[in-house]
Structure formats: C-alpha cells, structure tokens
Tab-separated table of C-alpha atoms and ligand atoms in Angstrom:
chain	number	residue	atom	x	y	z
K	96	MET	CA	47.308	156.053	130.879
K	97	ARG	CA	43.822	154.585	130.535
K	98	VAL	CA	43.319	152.261	127.575
K	99	LEU	CA	40.173	150.689	126.137
K	100	VAL	CA	40.848	147.212	124.735
K	101	VAL	CA	38.179	146.188	122.212
K	102	GLU	CA	38.542	142.461	121.527
K	103	ASP	CA	35.884	139.743	121.393
K	104	ASP	CA	38.292	136.881	122.081
K	105	ALA	CA	38.022	137.029	125.878
K	106	GLU	CA	41.261	135.179	126.478
K	107	LEU	CA	43.213	137.421	124.142
K	108	ALA	CA	41.552	140.528	125.594
K	109	ALA	CA	42.576	139.472	129.099
K	110	SER	CA	46.142	138.829	128.011
K	111	ILE	CA	46.409	142.199	126.235
K	112	ALA	CA	44.978	143.917	129.317
K	113	ALA	CA	47.362	142.075	131.634
K	114	GLY	CA	50.303	143.066	129.446
K	115	LEU	CA	49.297	146.724	129.438
K	116	GLU	CA	48.725	146.699	133.180
K	117	GLY	CA	52.130	145.103	133.674
K	118	ASP	CA	53.409	148.129	131.826
K	119	GLY	CA	51.751	150.528	134.281
K	120	MET	CA	48.678	151.313	132.182
K	121	ILE	CA	45.029	150.915	133.155
K	122	ALA	CA	43.174	148.646	130.730
K	123	GLU	CA	39.437	148.134	130.378
K	124	THR	CA	38.132	145.453	128.036
K	125	VAL	CA	34.990	145.230	125.963
K	126	GLY	CA	34.063	142.481	123.504
K	127	ASN	CA	31.193	143.981	121.534
K	128	GLY	CA	31.362	146.635	118.814
K	129	ASP	CA	28.190	148.475	119.844
K	130	GLU	CA	29.354	148.754	123.454
K	131	ALA	CA	32.780	149.867	122.300
K	132	ALA	CA	31.251	152.592	120.110
K	133	PHE	CA	29.319	153.847	123.134
K	134	LEU	CA	32.158	153.630	125.676
K	135	GLY	CA	34.645	155.415	123.414
K	136	CYS	CA	32.285	158.396	123.233
K	137	THR	CA	31.225	158.544	126.865
K	138	GLU	CA	34.398	157.615	128.762
K	139	ASP	CA	37.689	159.460	128.720
K	140	TYR	CA	40.371	157.068	127.420
K	141	ASP	CA	43.927	158.015	126.529
K	142	ALA	CA	44.099	155.404	123.765
K	143	ALA	CA	42.344	152.330	122.377
K	144	VAL	CA	43.354	148.955	121.015
K	145	LEU	CA	40.725	147.918	118.483
K	146	ASP	CA	40.015	144.550	116.868
K	147	LEU	CA	38.227	144.664	113.495
K	148	GLY	CA	36.082	141.501	113.549
K	149	LEU	CA	33.582	142.051	116.372
K	150	PRO	CA	30.029	141.058	117.288
K	151	GLY	CA	27.706	144.034	116.845
K	152	GLN	CA	29.218	146.651	114.575
K	153	ASP	CA	32.724	145.881	113.306
K	154	GLY	CA	35.881	147.732	114.296
K	155	VAL	CA	35.930	150.032	111.279
K	156	SER	CA	32.383	151.252	112.059
K	157	VAL	CA	33.313	151.732	115.721
K	158	LEU	CA	36.294	153.836	114.747
K	159	ARG	CA	34.314	155.865	112.221
K	160	HIS	CA	31.686	156.526	114.886
K	161	TRP	CA	34.297	157.755	117.405
K	162	ARG	CA	35.848	160.096	114.856
K	163	GLU	CA	32.452	161.426	113.736
K	164	GLN	CA	31.707	162.176	117.367
K	165	GLY	CA	34.949	164.139	117.584
K	166	ARG	CA	36.878	161.629	119.685
K	167	ARG	CA	40.553	162.077	118.911
K	168	LEU	CA	42.058	159.347	121.097
K	169	PRO	CA	44.935	157.432	119.457
K	170	VAL	CA	43.725	154.088	118.104
K	171	LEU	CA	45.871	151.047	117.451
K	172	VAL	CA	44.077	148.508	115.262
K	173	LEU	CA	45.019	144.976	116.240
K	174	THR	CA	43.666	142.332	113.900
K	175	ALA	CA	44.136	139.041	112.116
K	176	ARG	CA	43.138	140.778	108.877
K	177	GLY	CA	46.348	141.657	107.080
K	178	ARG	CA	45.031	142.487	103.627
K	179	TRP	CA	45.837	145.838	102.107
K	180	SER	CA	42.135	146.668	101.692
K	181	ASP	CA	41.537	146.093	105.429
K	182	LYS	CA	44.418	148.358	106.378
K	183	LEU	CA	43.207	151.010	103.974
K	184	ALA	CA	39.689	150.890	105.440
K	185	ALA	CA	41.052	151.171	108.995
K	186	PHE	CA	43.326	154.113	108.241
K	187	ASP	CA	40.559	155.790	106.250
K	188	ALA	CA	38.272	155.480	109.260
K	189	GLY	CA	40.875	157.213	111.449
K	190	ALA	CA	43.286	154.556	112.766
K	191	ASP	CA	46.659	155.809	113.968
K	192	ASP	CA	48.505	152.519	113.782
K	193	TYR	CA	47.939	148.924	112.701
K	194	LEU	CA	49.345	145.674	114.037
K	195	THR	CA	48.546	142.202	112.678
K	196	LYS	CA	48.130	139.097	114.812
K	197	PRO	CA	50.151	137.318	116.017
K	198	PHE	CA	52.028	140.074	117.753
K	199	LEU	CA	54.382	140.548	120.675
K	200	GLN	CA	52.640	141.850	123.780
K	201	GLU	CA	55.519	144.266	124.382
K	202	GLU	CA	54.928	145.800	120.985
K	203	VAL	CA	51.339	146.756	121.865
K	204	ALA	CA	52.453	148.758	124.911
K	205	LEU	CA	55.362	150.289	123.028
K	206	ARG	CA	53.225	151.443	120.123
K	207	LEU	CA	50.554	152.840	122.448
K	208	ARG	CA	53.155	154.883	124.281
K	209	VAL	CA	54.461	156.303	121.024
K	210	LEU	CA	50.921	157.132	119.835
K	211	LYS	CA	50.095	158.786	123.121
K	212	ARG	CA	53.257	160.865	123.044
K	213	ARG	CA	52.579	161.956	119.498
K	214	SER	CA	49.002	162.897	120.360
K	215	LEU	CA	50.306	165.110	123.154
K	216	GLY	CA	52.545	166.837	120.648
K	217	HIS	CA	55.862	165.720	122.071
K	218	ALA	CA	58.245	164.882	119.274
K	219	THR	CA	60.845	163.619	121.733
K	220	PRO	CA	60.304	161.362	124.718
K	221	ILE	CA	62.189	163.714	127.049
K	222	LEU	CA	60.155	166.221	129.053
K	223	GLN	CA	61.926	168.884	131.061
K	224	LEU	CA	60.769	171.145	133.852
K	225	GLY	CA	63.628	173.084	135.409
K	226	PRO	CA	65.815	170.532	137.227
K	227	LEU	CA	63.263	167.762	136.670
K	228	GLN	CA	63.508	165.556	133.608
K	229	TYR	CA	61.249	162.709	132.495
K	230	ASP	CA	62.211	160.120	129.913
K	231	ALA	CA	58.844	158.772	128.749
K	232	ASN	CA	60.381	155.849	126.862
K	233	ALA	CA	62.319	154.564	129.837
K	234	ASP	CA	59.613	155.838	132.248
K	235	ARG	CA	62.324	157.378	134.449
K	236	PHE	CA	62.715	160.673	136.267
K	237	THR	CA	65.897	162.488	137.126
K	238	LEU	CA	66.271	165.528	139.367
K	239	ASP	CA	69.422	167.583	138.823
K	240	GLY	CA	70.661	164.687	136.711
K	241	GLN	CA	70.265	162.157	139.543
K	242	PRO	CA	67.725	159.310	139.376
K	243	LEU	CA	64.648	160.140	141.430
K	244	ALA	CA	63.545	157.157	143.539
K	245	MET	CA	59.770	156.829	143.744
K	246	THR	CA	57.167	154.162	144.336
K	247	ALA	CA	55.198	152.968	141.294
K	248	GLN	CA	52.153	155.011	142.344
K	249	GLU	CA	54.121	158.203	142.918
K	250	GLN	CA	55.860	157.724	139.589
K	251	ARG	CA	52.577	157.303	137.691
K	252	ILE	CA	51.087	160.429	139.225
K	253	LEU	CA	54.172	162.501	138.522
K	254	ALA	CA	54.393	161.152	134.940
K	255	TYR	CA	50.799	162.198	134.328
K	256	LEU	CA	51.384	165.656	135.799
K	257	MET	CA	54.585	165.995	133.773
K	258	GLN	CA	52.719	165.301	130.546
K	259	ARG	CA	50.290	168.040	131.512
K	260	LYS	CA	52.894	170.377	132.986
K	261	GLY	CA	51.783	173.961	133.327
K	262	HIS	CA	48.128	172.907	133.301
K	263	LEU	CA	45.704	172.441	136.130
K	264	VAL	CA	45.000	168.736	136.627
K	265	THR	CA	41.884	167.884	138.616
K	266	ARG	CA	41.705	165.219	141.295
K	267	SER	CA	39.225	163.145	139.330
K	268	GLU	CA	41.420	163.349	136.230
K	269	ILE	CA	44.294	161.836	138.220
K	270	SER	CA	42.147	159.125	139.737
K	271	GLU	CA	40.757	158.214	136.312
K	272	HIS	CA	44.019	158.161	134.418
K	273	VAL	CA	46.445	156.967	137.035
K	274	TYR	CA	44.425	154.516	139.074
K	275	ALA	CA	41.830	151.983	138.188
K	276	ARG	CA	38.314	153.196	138.964
K	277	ASP	CA	38.470	152.257	142.630
K	278	LEU	CA	40.270	155.332	143.973
K	279	ASP	CA	37.890	157.877	145.387
K	280	PRO	CA	39.125	161.299	144.246
K	281	GLU	CA	37.784	162.753	147.501
K	282	SER	CA	39.856	160.456	149.712
K	283	ASN	CA	43.051	161.796	151.204
K	284	THR	CA	45.208	159.046	149.650
K	285	LEU	CA	45.944	161.332	146.759
K	286	ASP	CA	46.988	164.171	149.082
K	287	VAL	CA	49.337	161.827	150.916
K	288	LEU	CA	50.934	160.735	147.640
K	289	ILE	CA	51.197	164.309	146.374
K	290	GLY	CA	52.813	165.310	149.683
K	291	ARG	CA	55.404	162.555	149.303
K	292	ILE	CA	56.183	163.524	145.723
K	293	ARG	CA	56.552	167.143	146.775
K	294	ARG	CA	59.044	166.191	149.501
K	295	LYS	CA	61.055	164.126	147.036
K	296	LEU	CA	61.184	167.028	144.607
K	297	GLY	CA	62.435	169.168	147.498
K	298	ARG	CA	61.503	172.457	145.809
K	299	PRO	CA	58.315	174.268	144.918
K	300	LEU	CA	57.479	172.632	141.584
K	301	LEU	CA	54.210	170.953	142.460
K	302	HIS	CA	51.378	173.284	143.423
K	303	THR	CA	48.016	172.576	144.988
K	304	GLU	CA	45.116	174.752	143.909
K	305	ARG	CA	42.620	174.474	146.684
K	306	GLY	CA	39.363	172.870	145.638
K	307	ARG	CA	40.528	172.521	142.024
K	308	GLY	CA	43.505	170.224	141.711
K	309	PHE	CA	47.234	170.258	141.132
K	310	ARG	CA	49.667	171.894	138.773
K	311	LEU	CA	53.245	170.997	137.999
K	312	GLY	CA	55.347	174.052	137.172
K	313	ALA	CA	54.192	177.574	136.395
K	314	ALA	CA	50.770	178.141	134.855
K	315	THR	CA	50.596	178.322	131.073
K	316	ASP	CA	49.062	181.507	129.655
K	317	ALA	CA	45.948	179.692	128.514
K	318	ASP	CA	45.200	178.410	132.008
K	319	ALA	CA	46.153	181.632	133.757
K	320	GLN	CA	43.487	183.451	131.780
K	321	SER	CA	40.779	180.921	132.523
X	143	CA	CA1	37.700	139.402	116.613
C-alpha cells in the first residue's frame, strides 16, 4: 500500500512515514500544497494523509483539486484544526476521514487500512480464495485453515494480489505498490519471490501471464473479455 503523506512539519511527516512503514506500507512525504496537488494527480497512491495548514495551497484546496481531477484515493485529513467548520470544509472537499492532532501513530495506520478496504469494496476484512484466506486486519494468511509462513516481502506481494484477486496485476503495479521505488520491475527478483509464494501455496492458484503480469485465482469476466 503506497501512501502520500502531506505534512509541512518535517519532523512530524518523518514520524508518520516511519510509523506507516513500520506497518508494512510505503510512505512518501511532501511538505508543500502545490506539490501535493500535482503528485496526487500524477502518481498512483493507494491513500493519502493530508494536513490542512500548508505552504502553497492549503489542504482543502489540494483535496478539492484531486477530486476535480477524478482522483478517488481515500484521504485521511490529519490536522490541528478541530473546529466544526474545518471538518465540514474537509468533508465537503472529499475527505474520507478526519483525525485531530495529537493522535496515536497506530491510529493513522489503522484508519488508512480501513479506508483502503472500504475503497476496494470489501465490507469485511476477510478475503477468501478457495483454500486460501487473508485476514486484512491481522495481515495474516491461512491455507486450509493453517497459518501460512511467509517472509515480509512474500506476504506483501500476496496481500496485494489477494486484494486484486481474479484480476491481472502487472509487474510495475507490484513494484510500485509493494516495494519502494527502487525495485526494477524488469529484474528477476520479483519472479523469484513469486516462485517461492507459488511453492508455499502448493497448488495452482497463482498464474503468470507471460509478458503481462500475474493473476491470483481464475480470471474475472471483465478481464477475460479484455
Ligand atoms: Ca501544517
């Protein structure tokens, strides 16, 4: 899960990012409203944490700009402004959730996970694919009811594929959402990891589509027609 953290207090931004990364997410920080408005429209983030008081345009304008440009990413507003009128303005501009400072770091990650799940249309945190089950809240897999032991990297890849089960997931999509920017989608690291995951699953659930990417489970109708 790739998250844009918009916060002009550099120390706070770094601590939010560190907390999210400790939680297995990829966080990128930006401290200026104009840059944030641009990045949110040009980069593919899974969610954003957005401060309201920013140099350049303020958080509400940033959010309004993203929504006007059709960006639907879940946005958690994180601000010292706790007045009703501020909350109203943020929700009116398209915020999905609102948290006032000071806050618990754990709560930021928790709320982002819930927002992300909701945006994917999963009412429950449990995803099932045949014998494979993923509990998104606990971030745990079971296979035939038994815990599936995986490295952190394998787990993150499989969690991403599970959330997109039935759909073709490209190599660059995985490298963008599961790794920081430094993994080259053309390197064979990803193939090695996919091979390991496949062996751990022990049955044909994870498919490679040559030159295109990977798919967990059978193709959905929409993709089969494409
Ligand atoms: Ca601020």
